[in-house]
CSV table of C-alpha atoms in Angstrom, one decimal:
chain,number,residue,atom,x,y,z
A,1,MET,CA,12.9,-8.0,-7.9
A,2,ARG,CA,12.5,-6.4,-11.6
A,3,LYS,CA,13.7,-7.1,-14.9
A,4,TYR,CA,14.4,-4.7,-17.5
A,5,LYS,CA,13.9,-5.6,-21.4
A,6,VAL,CA,14.1,-3.3,-24.0
A,7,ASN,CA,11.0,-3.1,-26.5
A,8,ARG,CA,12.4,-3.1,-30.1
A,9,LYS,CA,8.9,-3.3,-31.0
A,10,GLU,CA,5.9,-0.5,-31.1
A,11,PRO,CA,5.8,1.0,-27.9
A,12,VAL,CA,3.1,-0.1,-25.4
A,13,LYS,CA,0.0,1.6,-26.1
A,14,MET,CA,-1.7,3.2,-23.0
A,15,PRO,CA,-4.7,2.5,-22.4
A,16,SER,CA,-7.3,5.5,-23.6
A,17,LYS,CA,-9.6,7.8,-22.0
A,18,GLU,CA,-12.6,5.8,-22.2
A,19,THR,CA,-10.5,2.3,-20.9
A,20,ILE,CA,-9.8,4.1,-18.3
A,21,GLU,CA,-13.4,5.8,-17.5
A,22,LYS,CA,-15.2,1.8,-17.9
A,23,TYR,CA,-12.5,1.0,-14.6
A,24,LYS,CA,-13.3,4.4,-12.6
A,25,ASP,CA,-16.2,3.1,-10.7
A,26,PHE,CA,-16.3,5.2,-6.7
A,27,PRO,CA,-20.1,3.5,-5.6
A,28,ARG,CA,-17.6,0.2,-6.1
A,29,LEU,CA,-15.2,1.6,-3.5
A,30,ARG,CA,-17.6,2.9,-1.5
A,31,HIS,CA,-19.3,-0.5,-1.3
A,32,GLU,CA,-16.2,-2.4,-0.5
A,33,TYR,CA,-15.1,-0.1,2.1
A,34,ASP,CA,-18.4,-0.1,3.9
A,35,SER,CA,-18.5,-3.8,3.6
A,36,TYR,CA,-14.8,-4.2,4.7
A,37,VAL,CA,-15.5,-1.6,7.9
A,38,LYS,CA,-18.4,-3.5,9.2
A,39,ARG,CA,-17.3,-6.7,8.4
A,40,PRO,CA,-17.5,-8.9,11.2
A,41,LYS,CA,-15.5,-9.1,14.1
A,42,LYS,CA,-13.7,-12.7,14.9
A,43,PRO,CA,-15.7,-13.6,18.1
A,44,LEU,CA,-13.5,-13.1,21.7
A,45,TYR,CA,-12.8,-17.0,22.1
A,46,LYS,CA,-11.8,-17.7,19.3
A,47,ASP,CA,-8.7,-16.1,19.8
A,48,LYS,CA,-6.3,-18.4,21.5
A,49,LYS,CA,-5.3,-16.3,24.4
A,50,MET,CA,-8.4,-14.7,24.9
A,51,PHE,CA,-9.5,-18.2,25.2
A,52,TRP,CA,-7.5,-19.1,28.0
A,53,PHE,CA,-7.7,-16.0,29.6
A,54,ILE,CA,-11.8,-16.6,29.6
A,55,LEU,CA,-11.0,-19.7,30.7
A,56,LEU,CA,-8.9,-19.0,33.5
A,57,ILE,CA,-11.2,-16.4,34.6
A,58,LEU,CA,-13.7,-19.2,34.5
A,59,LEU,CA,-12.1,-21.3,36.8
A,60,LEU,CA,-10.6,-18.9,39.2
A,61,THR,CA,-14.8,-17.8,39.5
A,62,TYR,CA,-15.6,-21.4,40.0
A,63,LEU,CA,-12.7,-22.0,42.8
A,64,ILE,CA,-13.5,-18.6,44.6
A,65,VAL,CA,-17.0,-19.3,44.6
A,66,GLN,CA,-16.4,-23.0,45.7
A,67,SER,CA,-14.2,-21.7,48.7
A,68,VAL,CA,-16.7,-19.0,49.7
A,69,ASN,CA,-19.6,-22.2,49.7
A,70,ASP,CA,-17.4,-24.8,52.0
A,71,LYS,CA,-16.8,-21.8,54.3
A,72,LYS,CA,-20.8,-20.8,54.7
A,73,GLU,CA,-21.5,-25.2,55.0
A,74,GLU,CA,-18.2,-25.4,57.4
A,75,GLU,CA,-19.7,-21.7,59.6
A,76,GLU,CA,-23.5,-23.4,59.7
A,77,SER,CA,-22.5,-26.7,61.1
A,78,ASN,CA,-20.5,-25.2,63.4
A,79,THR,CA,-22.8,-23.2,64.5
A,80,LYS,CA,-25.6,-26.2,64.6
A,81,SER,CA,-23.2,-28.2,66.6
A,82,GLY,CA,-22.9,-25.5,68.9
A,83,GLN,CA,-26.2,-25.0,69.5
A,84,THR,CA,-26.5,-29.1,70.0
A,85,ILE,CA,-23.8,-29.1,72.5
A,86,ASP,CA,-25.5,-25.8,74.3
A,87,GLY,CA,-29.4,-27.8,74.5
A,88,ASP,CA,-27.4,-30.8,76.0
A,89,LYS,CA,-25.9,-28.8,78.5
A,90,SER,CA,-29.4,-27.1,79.5
A,91,ASP,CA,-30.3,-30.9,79.7
B,1,MET,CA,-23.1,12.6,-2.7
B,2,ASP,CA,-23.2,15.6,-4.9
B,3,ILE,CA,-20.2,15.2,-7.3
B,4,ARG,CA,-21.2,19.2,-7.7
B,5,LYS,CA,-19.9,20.0,-4.2
B,6,TRP,CA,-16.4,18.3,-4.6
B,7,LYS,CA,-15.3,20.7,-8.1
B,8,ASN,CA,-14.8,23.8,-5.6
B,9,MET,CA,-13.1,22.4,-3.2
B,10,THR,CA,-9.5,21.9,-2.5
B,11,ASP,CA,-7.5,18.4,-1.8
B,12,GLU,CA,-7.2,19.2,1.8
B,13,GLN,CA,-11.0,20.5,2.1
B,14,LEU,CA,-12.0,16.9,0.7
B,15,ILE,CA,-9.4,14.9,3.2
B,16,GLU,CA,-10.7,16.9,5.9
B,17,ALA,CA,-14.6,16.1,4.9
B,18,ALA,CA,-13.3,12.6,4.5
B,19,LYS,CA,-11.7,12.0,8.0
B,20,GLN,CA,-15.7,12.7,8.6
B,21,ASN,CA,-17.4,11.1,5.9
B,22,PRO,CA,-16.4,8.7,3.3
B,23,ASP,CA,-18.4,10.3,1.0
B,24,PHE,CA,-16.3,12.9,0.2
B,25,PHE,CA,-13.0,10.3,-0.5
B,26,GLY,CA,-15.1,10.0,-3.8
B,27,GLY,CA,-13.7,14.0,-4.9
B,28,LEU,CA,-10.1,12.8,-4.4
B,29,TYR,CA,-11.0,9.7,-6.3
B,30,ASP,CA,-12.6,11.6,-9.3
B,31,ARG,CA,-9.2,13.9,-9.1
B,32,TYR,CA,-6.8,11.2,-8.9
B,33,PHE,CA,-8.1,8.0,-10.4
B,34,GLU,CA,-6.7,8.5,-13.7
B,35,GLN,CA,-3.1,10.0,-12.5
B,36,ILE,CA,-2.7,6.5,-10.5
B,37,TYR,CA,-4.4,4.1,-12.7
B,38,LEU,CA,-1.6,5.3,-15.4
B,39,PHE,CA,1.1,4.9,-13.0
B,40,ILE,CA,0.1,1.6,-11.7
B,41,PHE,CA,-0.5,0.8,-15.9
B,42,LYS,CA,3.1,1.3,-16.9
B,43,ARG,CA,4.0,-0.9,-14.3
B,44,VAL,CA,1.6,-4.2,-14.8
B,45,GLN,CA,1.1,-3.5,-18.4
B,46,ASP,CA,-2.0,-5.3,-18.4
B,47,GLU,CA,-5.5,-2.6,-18.6
B,48,ALA,CA,-7.4,-4.8,-16.3
B,49,VAL,CA,-4.7,-5.9,-13.3
B,50,ALA,CA,-3.9,-1.5,-13.6
B,51,GLY,CA,-7.7,-1.5,-12.6
B,52,ASP,CA,-7.6,-3.8,-9.6
B,53,VAL,CA,-4.6,-2.7,-8.4
B,54,CYS,CA,-6.1,0.7,-8.4
B,55,GLN,CA,-9.1,0.3,-7.3
B,56,LYS,CA,-7.4,-1.4,-4.1
B,57,ALA,CA,-4.7,0.8,-3.8
B,58,PHE,CA,-8.0,3.1,-3.3
B,59,MET,CA,-9.7,1.2,-0.8
B,60,LYS,CA,-6.0,1.5,1.6
B,61,ALA,CA,-6.2,5.3,0.9
B,62,MET,CA,-9.9,5.2,1.8
B,63,ALA,CA,-9.5,3.3,4.9
B,64,ASN,CA,-6.4,5.2,6.1
B,65,ILE,CA,-7.3,8.8,5.3
B,66,GLY,CA,-7.8,9.0,9.0
B,67,LYS,CA,-4.3,8.6,8.9
B,68,TYR,CA,-3.0,10.9,6.4
B,69,GLU,CA,-1.0,14.1,7.6
B,70,ASP,CA,-0.6,17.1,5.7
B,71,ARG,CA,2.8,17.7,5.9
B,72,GLY,CA,3.2,20.3,3.4
B,73,ARG,CA,3.6,17.9,0.3
B,74,PRO,CA,1.3,17.0,-1.9
B,75,PHE,CA,-2.0,14.6,-1.6
B,76,THR,CA,-0.6,12.8,-4.6
B,77,ALA,CA,3.1,11.7,-3.3
B,78,TRP,CA,0.8,9.6,-0.4
B,79,LEU,CA,-1.4,8.2,-3.2
B,80,TYR,CA,1.5,7.1,-5.1
B,81,ARG,CA,3.2,5.6,-2.4
B,82,ILE,CA,0.0,3.4,-1.9
B,83,ALA,CA,0.1,2.3,-5.6
B,84,SER,CA,3.6,1.4,-5.4
B,85,ASN,CA,2.9,-0.6,-2.8
B,86,GLU,CA,0.1,-2.3,-4.2
B,87,CYS,CA,2.3,-3.3,-7.2
B,88,ASN,CA,4.9,-5.0,-5.5
B,89,LEU,CA,2.4,-6.5,-3.3
B,90,TYR,CA,0.9,-8.1,-6.5
B,91,PHE,CA,4.1,-9.4,-8.4
B,92,ARG,CA,4.9,-10.7,-4.8
B,93,SER,CA,1.1,-13.0,-4.3
B,94,LYS,CA,1.7,-14.3,-7.8
B,95,LYS,CA,5.3,-14.7,-8.0
B,96,LYS,CA,5.9,-13.3,-10.6
B,97,MET,CA,9.2,-11.0,-11.7
B,98,MET,CA,8.4,-7.6,-12.3
B,99,THR,CA,9.3,-7.3,-15.7
B,100,VAL,CA,9.1,-4.0,-17.0
B,101,GLU,CA,9.4,-3.5,-21.2
B,102,ILE,CA,11.1,-0.1,-21.8
B,103,GLU,CA,10.8,1.5,-25.6
B,104,ASP,CA,14.9,1.8,-26.5
B,105,LYS,CA,14.7,5.5,-26.9
B,106,HIS,CA,14.1,5.5,-23.1
B,107,VAL,CA,17.1,3.4,-23.0
B,108,LYS,CA,19.5,5.7,-25.5
B,109,THR,CA,18.5,8.9,-22.5
B,110,VAL,CA,19.9,6.4,-20.3
B,111,MET,CA,22.9,5.5,-22.0
B,112,LEU,CA,23.7,9.3,-23.6
B,113,GLU,CA,22.8,10.6,-19.9
B,114,ILE,CA,25.2,7.9,-18.4
B,115,LYS,CA,28.1,7.9,-21.4
B,116,ILE,CA,28.2,4.2,-21.5
B,117,GLY,CA,29.0,2.3,-24.8
B,118,ASP,CA,26.9,3.2,-27.8
B,119,GLU,CA,23.2,3.7,-27.6
B,120,ASN,CA,22.5,2.8,-31.1
B,121,ASP,CA,24.3,-0.9,-30.2
B,122,GLN,CA,21.7,-3.8,-29.0
B,123,SER,CA,23.7,-5.4,-26.9
B,124,ASP,CA,25.2,-2.3,-25.4
B,125,GLN,CA,21.5,-2.0,-24.7
B,126,ASP,CA,20.9,-5.3,-23.2
B,127,LYS,CA,24.2,-5.3,-21.2
B,128,LEU,CA,22.7,-1.8,-19.2
B,129,MET,CA,19.5,-3.9,-18.9
B,130,LYS,CA,21.2,-6.3,-17.1
B,131,VAL,CA,23.3,-4.1,-15.0
B,132,LEU,CA,19.8,-2.2,-14.4
B,133,SER,CA,18.6,-5.5,-13.0
B,134,ASN,CA,21.0,-6.5,-10.9
B,135,LEU,CA,20.0,-3.1,-8.8
B,136,GLN,CA,18.6,-3.1,-5.9
B,137,PRO,CA,14.9,-2.8,-6.3
B,138,GLU,CA,14.5,0.8,-4.6
B,139,TYR,CA,18.2,1.9,-5.9
B,140,ALA,CA,16.1,0.9,-10.0
B,141,GLU,CA,12.8,2.5,-9.2
B,142,ILE,CA,14.4,6.2,-9.1
B,143,VAL,CA,16.2,5.1,-12.8
B,144,GLU,CA,12.5,4.0,-13.6
B,145,LEU,CA,10.7,6.9,-12.3
B,146,ARG,CA,13.4,9.5,-14.2
B,147,PHE,CA,13.9,7.9,-17.7
B,148,PHE,CA,10.9,5.5,-18.1
B,149,MET,CA,8.3,7.0,-16.9
B,150,GLN,CA,9.2,10.3,-17.8
B,151,TYR,CA,9.1,11.7,-14.2
B,152,SER,CA,10.0,15.8,-13.9
B,153,PHE,CA,12.8,15.9,-10.7
B,154,LYS,CA,9.5,18.2,-8.7
B,155,GLU,CA,7.4,14.9,-9.3
B,156,ILE,CA,10.1,12.2,-8.3
B,157,ALA,CA,10.7,14.6,-4.9
B,158,GLU,CA,6.9,14.5,-4.2
B,159,PHE,CA,6.9,10.7,-4.5
B,160,TYR,CA,9.8,10.3,-2.3
B,161,GLU,CA,8.7,12.7,-0.1
B,162,ILE,CA,12.0,14.5,-0.4
B,163,SER,CA,13.3,17.6,-1.6
B,164,GLU,CA,14.1,18.1,-5.2
B,165,ALA,CA,17.9,18.6,-4.5
B,166,SER,CA,17.5,15.4,-2.6
B,167,ALA,CA,15.7,14.0,-5.5
B,168,LYS,CA,18.7,14.7,-8.2
B,169,MET,CA,21.4,14.3,-5.6
B,170,ARG,CA,20.0,10.4,-5.6
B,171,LEU,CA,18.9,9.5,-8.7
B,172,TYR,CA,22.7,10.7,-9.6
B,173,ARG,CA,24.3,8.8,-7.1
B,174,ILE,CA,22.6,5.9,-8.8
B,175,LEU,CA,23.4,6.4,-11.8
B,176,ASP,CA,27.2,6.8,-10.8
B,177,ARG,CA,27.1,3.3,-9.3
B,178,VAL,CA,25.6,1.7,-12.6
B,179,LYS,CA,28.1,3.5,-14.2
B,180,LYS,CA,30.9,1.9,-12.5
B,181,THR,CA,29.0,-1.5,-12.8
B,182,TRP,CA,29.1,-1.0,-16.1
B,183,GLU,CA,32.3,-0.1,-16.8
B,184,ALA,CA,33.7,-3.0,-14.3
B,185,ASN,CA,31.6,-5.6,-16.6
B,186,SER,CA,33.1,-4.4,-19.5
């Protein structure tokens, strides 16, 4: 919101050229720009959605690896038991 | 970056160069700093604050120069929009009501233009200020630009990125609204 007031005193003095030059500082702006552009990005895990997504992927990977291992173990035990049965028969 | 290189470059050339290398933005900064600083100063009416807000406005312009598209309007129009937004952000962040002090000679000009009240009567002047303060900010802004900041219609048109005829029409519609509100309150 704006509020307008009549200035019946002396008119507002405009800043002089020297004053304006005082605030004109391109090297500072350039420096601020560099730090703005190169600011460190937020790590992925600090993003809430990304955190849950990463966790879900890790969990799924763990479950897949686990089930693959279980299958392998099952197969190995099956072949072992098959071998012993065969051995018994030959005896 | 050698400043002599900027001097002979047009705005368009500087903008294209700044999109590739931010150092070239210095040319635009050098060219338009004073203009934008004064625009902000007229709103915030404080030298140091104007310096700070101006730096922020140029920072935004520099960071977004890649998105700038030349639509045939002057580059300053784009800068003015950013500066205006930065002023609004400043007042919002300070939770301040934006108080604009206007010289009485400018108030008289508005009164003569709309043909309301007695321009030398202080209570009539205050009444007009009340009407303007109750206007929607976007309506008040154009009145402010024309009468209090002494912008030409060409400059207003550049500011809003509209034609001069549209700027005139927009202003006179708002002045008509001011007149009607004034008359309703009398």
